[in-house]
Tab-separated table of C-alpha atoms and ligand atoms in Angstrom:
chain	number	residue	atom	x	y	z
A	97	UNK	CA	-80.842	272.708	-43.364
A	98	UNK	CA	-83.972	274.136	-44.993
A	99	UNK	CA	-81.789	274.973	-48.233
A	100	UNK	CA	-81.849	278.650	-47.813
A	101	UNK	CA	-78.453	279.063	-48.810
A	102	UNK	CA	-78.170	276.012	-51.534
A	103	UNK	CA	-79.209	272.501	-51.574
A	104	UNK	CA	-75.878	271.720	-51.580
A	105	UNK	CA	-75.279	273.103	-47.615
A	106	UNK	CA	-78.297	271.479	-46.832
A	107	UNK	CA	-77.806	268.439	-47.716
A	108	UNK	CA	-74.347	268.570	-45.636
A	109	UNK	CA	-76.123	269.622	-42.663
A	110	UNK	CA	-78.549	266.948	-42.951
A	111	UNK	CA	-75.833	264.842	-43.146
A	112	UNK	CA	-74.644	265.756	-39.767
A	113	UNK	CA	-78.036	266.077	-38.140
A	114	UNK	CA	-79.021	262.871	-39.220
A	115	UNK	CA	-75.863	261.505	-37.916
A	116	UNK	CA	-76.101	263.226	-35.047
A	117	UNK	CA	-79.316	262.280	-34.153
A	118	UNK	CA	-78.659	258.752	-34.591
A	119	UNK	CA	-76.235	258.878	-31.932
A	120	UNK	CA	-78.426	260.896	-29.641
A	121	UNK	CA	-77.195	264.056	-29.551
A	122	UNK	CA	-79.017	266.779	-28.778
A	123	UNK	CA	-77.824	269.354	-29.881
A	124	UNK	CA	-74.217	270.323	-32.462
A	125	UNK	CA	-71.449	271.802	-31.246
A	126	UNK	CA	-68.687	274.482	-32.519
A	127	UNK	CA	-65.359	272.763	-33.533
A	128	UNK	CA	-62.216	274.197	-33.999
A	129	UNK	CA	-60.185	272.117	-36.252
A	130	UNK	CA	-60.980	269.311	-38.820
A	131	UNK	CA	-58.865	266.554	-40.868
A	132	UNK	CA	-60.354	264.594	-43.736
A	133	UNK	CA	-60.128	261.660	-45.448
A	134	UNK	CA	-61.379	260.940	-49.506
A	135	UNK	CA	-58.606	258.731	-50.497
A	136	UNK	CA	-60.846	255.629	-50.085
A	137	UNK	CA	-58.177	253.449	-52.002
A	138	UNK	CA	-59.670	252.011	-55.518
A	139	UNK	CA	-63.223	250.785	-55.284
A	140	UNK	CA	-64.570	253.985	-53.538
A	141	UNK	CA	-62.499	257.460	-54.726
A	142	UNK	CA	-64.610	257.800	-58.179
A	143	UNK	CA	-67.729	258.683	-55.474
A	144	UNK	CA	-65.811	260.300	-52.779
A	145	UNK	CA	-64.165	262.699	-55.670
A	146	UNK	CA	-67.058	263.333	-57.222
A	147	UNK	CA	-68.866	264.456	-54.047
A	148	UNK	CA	-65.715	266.489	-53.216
A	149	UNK	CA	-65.716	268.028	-56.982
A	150	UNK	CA	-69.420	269.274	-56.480
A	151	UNK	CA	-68.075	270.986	-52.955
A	152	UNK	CA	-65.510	272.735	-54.944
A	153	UNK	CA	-67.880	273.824	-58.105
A	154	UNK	CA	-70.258	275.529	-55.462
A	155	UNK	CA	-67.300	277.364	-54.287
A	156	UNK	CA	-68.034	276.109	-50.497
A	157	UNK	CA	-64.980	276.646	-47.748
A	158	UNK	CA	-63.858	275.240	-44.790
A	159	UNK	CA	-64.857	277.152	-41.255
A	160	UNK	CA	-61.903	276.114	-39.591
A	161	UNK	CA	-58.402	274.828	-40.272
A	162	UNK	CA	-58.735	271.505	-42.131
A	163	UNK	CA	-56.473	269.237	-43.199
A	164	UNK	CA	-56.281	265.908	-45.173
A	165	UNK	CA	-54.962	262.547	-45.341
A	166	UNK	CA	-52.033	262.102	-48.293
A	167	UNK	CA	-53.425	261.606	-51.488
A	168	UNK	CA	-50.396	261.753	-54.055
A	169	UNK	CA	-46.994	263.223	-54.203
A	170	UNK	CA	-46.339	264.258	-58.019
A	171	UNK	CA	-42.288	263.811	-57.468
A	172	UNK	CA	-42.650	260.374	-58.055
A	173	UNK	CA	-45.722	260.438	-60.546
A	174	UNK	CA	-42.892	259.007	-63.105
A	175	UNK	CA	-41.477	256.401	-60.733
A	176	UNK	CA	-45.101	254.736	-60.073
A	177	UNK	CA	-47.255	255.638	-63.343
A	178	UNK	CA	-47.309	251.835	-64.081
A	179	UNK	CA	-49.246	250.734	-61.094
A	180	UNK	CA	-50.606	253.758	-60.482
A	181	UNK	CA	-53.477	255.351	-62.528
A	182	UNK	CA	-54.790	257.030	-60.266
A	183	UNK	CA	-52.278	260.200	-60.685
A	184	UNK	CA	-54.968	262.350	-62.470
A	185	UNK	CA	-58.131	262.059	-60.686
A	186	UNK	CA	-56.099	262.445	-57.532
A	187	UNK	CA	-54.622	265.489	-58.570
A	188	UNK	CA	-57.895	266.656	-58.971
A	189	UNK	CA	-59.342	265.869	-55.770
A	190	UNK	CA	-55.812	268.107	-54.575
A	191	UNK	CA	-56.849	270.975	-56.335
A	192	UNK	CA	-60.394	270.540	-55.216
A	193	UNK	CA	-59.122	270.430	-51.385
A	194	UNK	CA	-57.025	273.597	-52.333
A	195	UNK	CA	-59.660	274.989	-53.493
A	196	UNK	CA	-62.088	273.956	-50.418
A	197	UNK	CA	-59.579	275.641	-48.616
A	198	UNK	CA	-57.971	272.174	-46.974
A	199	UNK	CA	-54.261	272.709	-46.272
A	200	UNK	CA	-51.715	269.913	-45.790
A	201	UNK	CA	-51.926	266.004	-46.983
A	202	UNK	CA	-51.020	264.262	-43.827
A	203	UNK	CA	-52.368	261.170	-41.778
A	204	UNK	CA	-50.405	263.431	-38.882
A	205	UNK	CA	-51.994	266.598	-38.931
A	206	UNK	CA	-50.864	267.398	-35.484
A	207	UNK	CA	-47.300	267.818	-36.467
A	208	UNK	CA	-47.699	270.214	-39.090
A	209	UNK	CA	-50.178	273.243	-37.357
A	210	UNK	CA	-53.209	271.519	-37.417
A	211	UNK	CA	-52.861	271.486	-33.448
A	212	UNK	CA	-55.614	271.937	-31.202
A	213	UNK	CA	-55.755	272.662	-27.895
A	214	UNK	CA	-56.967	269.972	-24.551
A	215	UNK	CA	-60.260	269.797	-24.463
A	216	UNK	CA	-61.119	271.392	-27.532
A	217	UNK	CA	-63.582	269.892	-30.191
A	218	UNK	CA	-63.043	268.571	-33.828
A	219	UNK	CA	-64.123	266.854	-36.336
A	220	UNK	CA	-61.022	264.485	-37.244
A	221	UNK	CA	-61.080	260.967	-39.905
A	222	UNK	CA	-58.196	258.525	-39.751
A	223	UNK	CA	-58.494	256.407	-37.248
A	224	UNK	CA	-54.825	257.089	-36.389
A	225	UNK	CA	-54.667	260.573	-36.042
A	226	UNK	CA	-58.231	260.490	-34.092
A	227	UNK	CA	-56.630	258.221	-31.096
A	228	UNK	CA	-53.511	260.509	-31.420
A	229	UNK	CA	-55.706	263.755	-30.971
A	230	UNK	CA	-57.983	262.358	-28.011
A	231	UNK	CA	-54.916	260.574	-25.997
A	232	UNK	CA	-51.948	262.633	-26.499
A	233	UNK	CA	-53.372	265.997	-26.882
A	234	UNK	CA	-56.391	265.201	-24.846
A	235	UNK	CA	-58.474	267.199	-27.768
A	236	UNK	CA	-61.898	265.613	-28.713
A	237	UNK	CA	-63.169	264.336	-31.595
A	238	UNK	CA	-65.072	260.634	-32.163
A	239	UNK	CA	-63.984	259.321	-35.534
A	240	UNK	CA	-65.494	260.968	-38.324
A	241	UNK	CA	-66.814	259.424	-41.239
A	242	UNK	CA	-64.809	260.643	-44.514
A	243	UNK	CA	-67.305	263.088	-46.262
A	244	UNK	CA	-69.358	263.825	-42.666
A	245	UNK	CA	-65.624	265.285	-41.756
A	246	UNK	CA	-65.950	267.540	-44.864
A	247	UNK	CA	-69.419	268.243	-44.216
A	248	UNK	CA	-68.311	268.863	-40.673
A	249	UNK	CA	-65.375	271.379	-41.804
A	250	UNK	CA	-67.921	273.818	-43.787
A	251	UNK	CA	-70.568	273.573	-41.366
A	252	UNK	CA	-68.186	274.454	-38.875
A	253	UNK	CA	-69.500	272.461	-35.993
A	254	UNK	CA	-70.262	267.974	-35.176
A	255	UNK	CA	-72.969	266.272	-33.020
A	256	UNK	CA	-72.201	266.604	-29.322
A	257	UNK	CA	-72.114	262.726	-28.627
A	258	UNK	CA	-69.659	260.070	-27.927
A	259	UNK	CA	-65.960	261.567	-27.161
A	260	UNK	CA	-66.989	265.341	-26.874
A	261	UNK	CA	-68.837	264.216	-23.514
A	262	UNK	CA	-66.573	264.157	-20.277
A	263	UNK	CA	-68.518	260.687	-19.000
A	264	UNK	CA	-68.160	259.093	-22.578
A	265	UNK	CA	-63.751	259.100	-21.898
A	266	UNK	CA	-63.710	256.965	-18.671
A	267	UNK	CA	-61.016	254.021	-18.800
A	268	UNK	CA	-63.437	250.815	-19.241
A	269	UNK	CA	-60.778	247.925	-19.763
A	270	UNK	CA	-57.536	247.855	-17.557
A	271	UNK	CA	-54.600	246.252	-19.861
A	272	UNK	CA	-51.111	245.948	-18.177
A	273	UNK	CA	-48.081	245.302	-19.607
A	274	UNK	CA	-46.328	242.387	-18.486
A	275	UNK	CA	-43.094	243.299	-17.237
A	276	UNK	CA	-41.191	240.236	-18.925
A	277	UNK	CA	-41.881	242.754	-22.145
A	278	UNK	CA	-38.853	244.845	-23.375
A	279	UNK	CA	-40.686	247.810	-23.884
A	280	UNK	CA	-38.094	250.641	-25.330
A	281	UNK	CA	-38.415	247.643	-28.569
A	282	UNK	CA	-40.697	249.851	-31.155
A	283	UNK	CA	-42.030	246.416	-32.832
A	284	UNK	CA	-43.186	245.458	-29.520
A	285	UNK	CA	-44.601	248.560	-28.910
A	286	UNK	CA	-47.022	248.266	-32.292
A	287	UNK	CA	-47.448	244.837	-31.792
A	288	UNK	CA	-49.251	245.608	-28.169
A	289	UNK	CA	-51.089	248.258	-30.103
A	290	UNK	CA	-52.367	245.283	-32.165
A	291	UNK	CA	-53.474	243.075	-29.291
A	292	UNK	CA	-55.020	246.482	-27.478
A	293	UNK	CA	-57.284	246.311	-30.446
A	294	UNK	CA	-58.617	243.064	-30.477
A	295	UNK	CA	-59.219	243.514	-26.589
A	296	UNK	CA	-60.834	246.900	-26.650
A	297	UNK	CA	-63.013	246.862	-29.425
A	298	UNK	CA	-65.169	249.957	-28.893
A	299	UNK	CA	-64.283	250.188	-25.532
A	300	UNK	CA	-61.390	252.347	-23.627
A	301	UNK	CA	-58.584	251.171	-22.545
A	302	UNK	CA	-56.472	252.410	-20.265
A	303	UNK	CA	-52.660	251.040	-20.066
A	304	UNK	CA	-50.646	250.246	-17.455
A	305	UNK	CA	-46.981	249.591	-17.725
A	306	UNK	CA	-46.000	252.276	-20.471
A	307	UNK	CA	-44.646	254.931	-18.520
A	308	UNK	CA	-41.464	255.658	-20.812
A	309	UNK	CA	-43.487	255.829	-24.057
A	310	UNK	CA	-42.861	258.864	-26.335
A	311	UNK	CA	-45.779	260.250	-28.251
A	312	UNK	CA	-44.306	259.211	-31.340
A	313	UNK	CA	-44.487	255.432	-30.057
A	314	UNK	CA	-47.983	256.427	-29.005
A	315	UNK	CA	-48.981	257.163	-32.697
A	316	UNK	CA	-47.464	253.770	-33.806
A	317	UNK	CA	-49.554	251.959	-31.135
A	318	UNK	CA	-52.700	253.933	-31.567
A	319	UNK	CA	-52.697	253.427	-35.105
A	320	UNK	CA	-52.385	249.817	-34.372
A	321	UNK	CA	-55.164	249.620	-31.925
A	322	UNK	CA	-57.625	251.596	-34.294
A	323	UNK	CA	-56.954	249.468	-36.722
A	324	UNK	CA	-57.800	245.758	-34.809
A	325	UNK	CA	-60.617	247.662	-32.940
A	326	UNK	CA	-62.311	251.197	-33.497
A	327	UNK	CA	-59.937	252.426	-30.614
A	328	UNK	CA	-60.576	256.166	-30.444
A	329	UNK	CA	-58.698	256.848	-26.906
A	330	UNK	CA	-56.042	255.123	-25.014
A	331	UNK	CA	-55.574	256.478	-21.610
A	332	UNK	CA	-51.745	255.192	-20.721
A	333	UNK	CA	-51.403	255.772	-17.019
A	334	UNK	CA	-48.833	258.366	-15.913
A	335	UNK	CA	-48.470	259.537	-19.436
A	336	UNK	CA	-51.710	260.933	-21.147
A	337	UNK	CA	-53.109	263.963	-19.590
A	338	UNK	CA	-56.700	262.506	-18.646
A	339	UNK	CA	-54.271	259.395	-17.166
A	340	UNK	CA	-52.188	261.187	-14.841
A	341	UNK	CA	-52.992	258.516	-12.026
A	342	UNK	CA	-55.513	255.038	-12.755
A	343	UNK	CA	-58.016	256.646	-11.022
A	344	UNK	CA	-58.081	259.956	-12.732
A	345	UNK	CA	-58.514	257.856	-16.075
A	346	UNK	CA	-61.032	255.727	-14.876
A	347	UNK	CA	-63.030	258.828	-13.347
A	348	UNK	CA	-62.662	257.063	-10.109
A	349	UNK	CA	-64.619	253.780	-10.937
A	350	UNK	CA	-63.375	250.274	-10.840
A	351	UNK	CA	-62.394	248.867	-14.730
A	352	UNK	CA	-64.801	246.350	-16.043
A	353	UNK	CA	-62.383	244.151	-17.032
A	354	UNK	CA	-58.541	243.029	-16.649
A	355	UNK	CA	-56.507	242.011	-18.701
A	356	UNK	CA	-52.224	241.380	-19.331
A	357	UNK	CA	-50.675	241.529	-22.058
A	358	UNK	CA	-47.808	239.447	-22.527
A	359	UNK	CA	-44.979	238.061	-25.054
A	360	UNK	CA	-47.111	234.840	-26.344
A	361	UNK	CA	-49.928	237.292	-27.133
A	362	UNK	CA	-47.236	239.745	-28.937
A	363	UNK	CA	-45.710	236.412	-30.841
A	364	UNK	CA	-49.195	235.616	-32.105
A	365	UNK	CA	-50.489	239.076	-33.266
A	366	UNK	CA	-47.292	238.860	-35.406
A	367	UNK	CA	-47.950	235.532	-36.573
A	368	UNK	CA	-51.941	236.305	-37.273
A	369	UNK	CA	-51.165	239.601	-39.358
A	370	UNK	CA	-47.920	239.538	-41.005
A	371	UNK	CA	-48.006	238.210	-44.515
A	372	UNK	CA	-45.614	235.328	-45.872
A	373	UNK	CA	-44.292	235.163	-49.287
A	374	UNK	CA	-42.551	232.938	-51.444
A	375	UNK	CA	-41.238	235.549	-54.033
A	376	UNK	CA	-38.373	237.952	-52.933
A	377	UNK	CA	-39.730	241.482	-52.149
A	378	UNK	CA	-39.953	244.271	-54.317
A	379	UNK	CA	-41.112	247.218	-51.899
A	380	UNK	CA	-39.866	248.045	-48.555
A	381	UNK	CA	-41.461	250.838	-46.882
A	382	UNK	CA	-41.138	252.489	-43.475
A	383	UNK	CA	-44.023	255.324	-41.736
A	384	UNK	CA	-47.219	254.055	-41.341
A	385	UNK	CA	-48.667	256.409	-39.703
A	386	UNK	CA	-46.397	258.664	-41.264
A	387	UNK	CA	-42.991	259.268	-39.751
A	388	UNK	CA	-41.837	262.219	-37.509
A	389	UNK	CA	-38.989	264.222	-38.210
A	390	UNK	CA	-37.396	262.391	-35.231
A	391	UNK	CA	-38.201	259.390	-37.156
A	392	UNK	CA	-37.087	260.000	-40.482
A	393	UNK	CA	-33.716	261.073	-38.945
A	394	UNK	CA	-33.457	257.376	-37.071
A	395	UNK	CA	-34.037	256.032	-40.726
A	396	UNK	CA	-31.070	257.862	-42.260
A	397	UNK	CA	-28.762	257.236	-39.131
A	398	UNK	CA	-29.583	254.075	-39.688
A	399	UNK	CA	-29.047	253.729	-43.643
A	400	UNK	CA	-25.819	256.203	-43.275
A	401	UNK	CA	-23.078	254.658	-45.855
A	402	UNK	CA	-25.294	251.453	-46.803
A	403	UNK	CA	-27.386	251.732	-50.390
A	404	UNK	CA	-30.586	250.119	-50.990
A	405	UNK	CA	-30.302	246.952	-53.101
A	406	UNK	CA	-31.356	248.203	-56.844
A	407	UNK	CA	-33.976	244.895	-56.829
A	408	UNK	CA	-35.852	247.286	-53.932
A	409	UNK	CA	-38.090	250.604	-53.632
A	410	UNK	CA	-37.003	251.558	-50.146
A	411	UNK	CA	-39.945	254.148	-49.294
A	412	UNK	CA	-39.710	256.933	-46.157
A	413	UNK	CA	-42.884	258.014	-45.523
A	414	UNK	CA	-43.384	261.494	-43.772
A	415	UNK	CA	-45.587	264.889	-43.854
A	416	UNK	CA	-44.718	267.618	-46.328
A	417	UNK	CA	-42.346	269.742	-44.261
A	418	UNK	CA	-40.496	266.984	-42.525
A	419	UNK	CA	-39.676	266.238	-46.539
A	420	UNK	CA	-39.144	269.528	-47.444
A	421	UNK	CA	-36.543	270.465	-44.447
A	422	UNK	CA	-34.623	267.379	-44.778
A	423	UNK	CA	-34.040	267.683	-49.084
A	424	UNK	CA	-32.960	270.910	-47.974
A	425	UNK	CA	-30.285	269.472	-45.241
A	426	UNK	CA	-27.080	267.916	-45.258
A	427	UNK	CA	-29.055	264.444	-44.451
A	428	UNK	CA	-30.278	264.844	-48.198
A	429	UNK	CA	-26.640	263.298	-48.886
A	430	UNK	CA	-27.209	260.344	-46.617
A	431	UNK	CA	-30.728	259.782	-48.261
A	432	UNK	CA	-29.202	260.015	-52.270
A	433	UNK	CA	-26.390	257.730	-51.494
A	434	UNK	CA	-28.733	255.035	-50.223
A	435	UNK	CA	-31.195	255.205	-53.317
A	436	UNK	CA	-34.272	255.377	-50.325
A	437	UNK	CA	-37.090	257.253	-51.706
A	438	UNK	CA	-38.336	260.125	-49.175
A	439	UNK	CA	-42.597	260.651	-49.992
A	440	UNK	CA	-45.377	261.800	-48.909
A	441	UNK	CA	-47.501	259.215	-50.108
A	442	UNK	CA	-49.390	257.058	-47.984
A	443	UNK	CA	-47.758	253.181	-48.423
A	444	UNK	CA	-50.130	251.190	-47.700
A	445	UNK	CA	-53.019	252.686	-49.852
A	446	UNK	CA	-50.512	253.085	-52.870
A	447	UNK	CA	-50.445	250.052	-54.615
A	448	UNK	CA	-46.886	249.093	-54.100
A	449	UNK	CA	-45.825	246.109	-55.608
A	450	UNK	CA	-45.699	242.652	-53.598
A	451	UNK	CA	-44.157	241.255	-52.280
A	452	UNK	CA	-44.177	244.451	-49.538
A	453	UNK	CA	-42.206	244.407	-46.227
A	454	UNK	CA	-42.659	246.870	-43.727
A	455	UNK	CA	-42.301	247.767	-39.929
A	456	UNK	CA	-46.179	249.301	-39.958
A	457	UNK	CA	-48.523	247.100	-37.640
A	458	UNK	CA	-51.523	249.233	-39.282
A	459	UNK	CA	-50.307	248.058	-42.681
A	460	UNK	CA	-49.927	244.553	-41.883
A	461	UNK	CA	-53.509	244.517	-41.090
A	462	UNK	CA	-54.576	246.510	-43.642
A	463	UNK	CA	-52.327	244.945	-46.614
A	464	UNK	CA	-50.359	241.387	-47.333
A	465	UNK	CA	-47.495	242.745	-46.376
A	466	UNK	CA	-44.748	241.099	-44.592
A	467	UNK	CA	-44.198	242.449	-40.854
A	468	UNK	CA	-40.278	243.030	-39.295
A	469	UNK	CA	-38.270	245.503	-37.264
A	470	UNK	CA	-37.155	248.995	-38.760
A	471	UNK	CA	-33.809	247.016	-38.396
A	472	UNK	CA	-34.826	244.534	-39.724
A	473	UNK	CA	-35.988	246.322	-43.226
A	474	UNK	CA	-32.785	247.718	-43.399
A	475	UNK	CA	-31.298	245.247	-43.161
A	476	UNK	CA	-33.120	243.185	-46.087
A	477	UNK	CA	-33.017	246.676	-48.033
A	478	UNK	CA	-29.672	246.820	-48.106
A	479	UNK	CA	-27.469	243.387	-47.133
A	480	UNK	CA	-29.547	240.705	-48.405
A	481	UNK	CA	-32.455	239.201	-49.397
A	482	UNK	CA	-33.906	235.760	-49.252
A	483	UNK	CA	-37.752	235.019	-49.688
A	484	UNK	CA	-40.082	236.301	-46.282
B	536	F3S	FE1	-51.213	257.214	-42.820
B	536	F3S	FE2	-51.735	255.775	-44.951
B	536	F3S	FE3	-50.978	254.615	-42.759
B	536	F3S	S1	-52.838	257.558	-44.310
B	536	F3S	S2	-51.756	255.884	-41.122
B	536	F3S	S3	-49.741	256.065	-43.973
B	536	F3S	S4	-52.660	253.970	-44.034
């Protein structure tokens, strides 16, 4: 911090001290793993890339495996390069990562290796991937700023505050499900992740009522819930590791509040963030968070023998491998016969063209887009379509 290797490292670590002591830590700790996030969207990447090029120029690198949120994929630089300026300076901030040593554009680091193990400590951006890491892997990181994750990545270590303290991930709010909910019904699964939001806030909730949940549902929630609220950690009882019973999640106190959660609060969440248009839509896009290769497999079951209407971009959102193993599969057939488009962009910070549809709670809130069932996209995509 005393700039006795470069003003440049100093100035990081006084980025993360300063941080750090704001929050009352006492001390920084060792992490193991970090995941970034520059692509601010429009009015902020000019100052996030030019931080990130000055990184690169004084050849700095990442202590521990680091990944990063999607920032472009060139196969469909062509396809977008009228709405999309943005292709250059974005390939640059790429190459800068690369060069950082940052491997793998993902908002779902945790399915490619960026894996830690329970308990251990990061330093992880995107809100998404954050509640993923802390509930499902029962890993810890508090959500990082984007730049203080960088600066976190190099240093090699984050302020020992918030989420990396045992007593800081006790259940506070007790949500239950109501059981007139059908809860195997994905849309109903994000749109609870909405309302889990707006009732936790900055507090932890712990849920009751979700025992068949998959993880993958649990990334579509989360990302819900850290986007109405800065969610960082759902405890769901009987299937999150610090939830295996209510009273192991709330560290054997008594919640400080109750709550239910039921099918007039699901209707209105939808109401409240999906978007209306009068025009006919134009994109369509599916993985927000970014899909799983479970996922992406549903998707082409689903669009097996029907093609995408040529007035629609039907986009598939997914990590860099997921995309990689399924062009090289016999479901690539399924996907060129339906004219969907298979990315690794991020949809909801690209700027698709409206009117947008799309089965992503965290882009409804995020975006104007218009809010439906994967089913339901389809079937627009590739039946019908009247204005939404
Ligand atoms: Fe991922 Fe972009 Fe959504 S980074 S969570 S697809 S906003």
């Amino acid at each position: 911090m005393d700039g006795d290797q470069g003003d440049l490292l100093s100035k990081l670590m006084k980025l993360i001290v300063t941080l750090g002591d704001s929050f009352g830590a006492e001390y920084l700790i060792e992490i193991v793993s970090a995941h970034t996030v520059l692509n601010f969207g429009l009015n902020f990447v000019n100052a996030a890339a030019g931080v990130l090029h000055q990184i690169a120029e004084a050849k700095l690198h990442v202590k521990v495996r680091t990944t990063a949120d999607p920032i472009i994929d060139m196969d469909y630089q062509e396809k977008l390069k009228t709405i999309y300026p943005m292709f250059v300076l974005h390939k640059q901030m790429m190459d800068d990562l690369n060069k950082i040593g940052v491997r793998g554009y993902t908002c779902t680091p945790y399915m490619l290796d960026n894996v830690p193990n329970y308990g251990e400590h990061c330093a992880w951006s995107e809100s998404s991937a954050v509640v993923y890491l802390n509930s499902v892997i029962g890993a810890r990181s508090n959500r990082e700023g984007g730049l203080v994750d960088l600066a976190c990545a190099i240093i090699g270590k984050t302020s020992y505050s918030g989420l990396h303290l045992d007593e800081n991930r006790k259940g506070q709010i007790l949500i239950k499900i109501s059981p007139e909910i059908d809860t195997e019904n994905v849309l109903n699964l994000t749109s609870i992740g909405l309302k889990i939001g707006e009732i936790a806030g900055y507090k932890i909730p712990v849920i009751q009522g979700l025992e068949n949940i998959t993880n993958d549902n649990i990334k579509n929630l989360g990302a819900a819930s850290a986007a109405t609220g800065a969610v960082a950690l759902i405890h769901v009882i009987g299937v999150t590791p610090e939830a295996k019973t209510k009273e192991e999640a709330f560290q054997g106190d008594t919640p400080q509040e109750n709550v239910e959660i039921g099918l007039k609060d699901l209707e209105d969440v939808r109401e409240k963030y999906s978007t209306s248009w009068k025009f006919d839509p134009k994109n369509i896009s599916v993985g927000c968070p970014q899909l799983s290769m479970r996922e992406v497999k549903e998707v082409l079951e689903k669009l097996k023998g029907k093609r995408i209407n040529q007035e629609f971009n039907f986009w598939i959102c997914t990590n860099e491998n997921v995309k990689e193993e399924i062009l090289n599969s016999e479901l690539n057939e399924i996907l060129r016969e339906s004219g969907a488009n298979l990315t690794t962009l991020c949809p909801t910070l690209t700027p698709l063209q409206r009117p947008l549809i799309t089965n992503s709670a965290k882009a409804c809130f995020y975006t104007n887009a218009t809010y439906k069932s994967l089913d339901e996209c389809i079937k627009i995509a590739t039946e019908e379509f009247k204005n939404v």
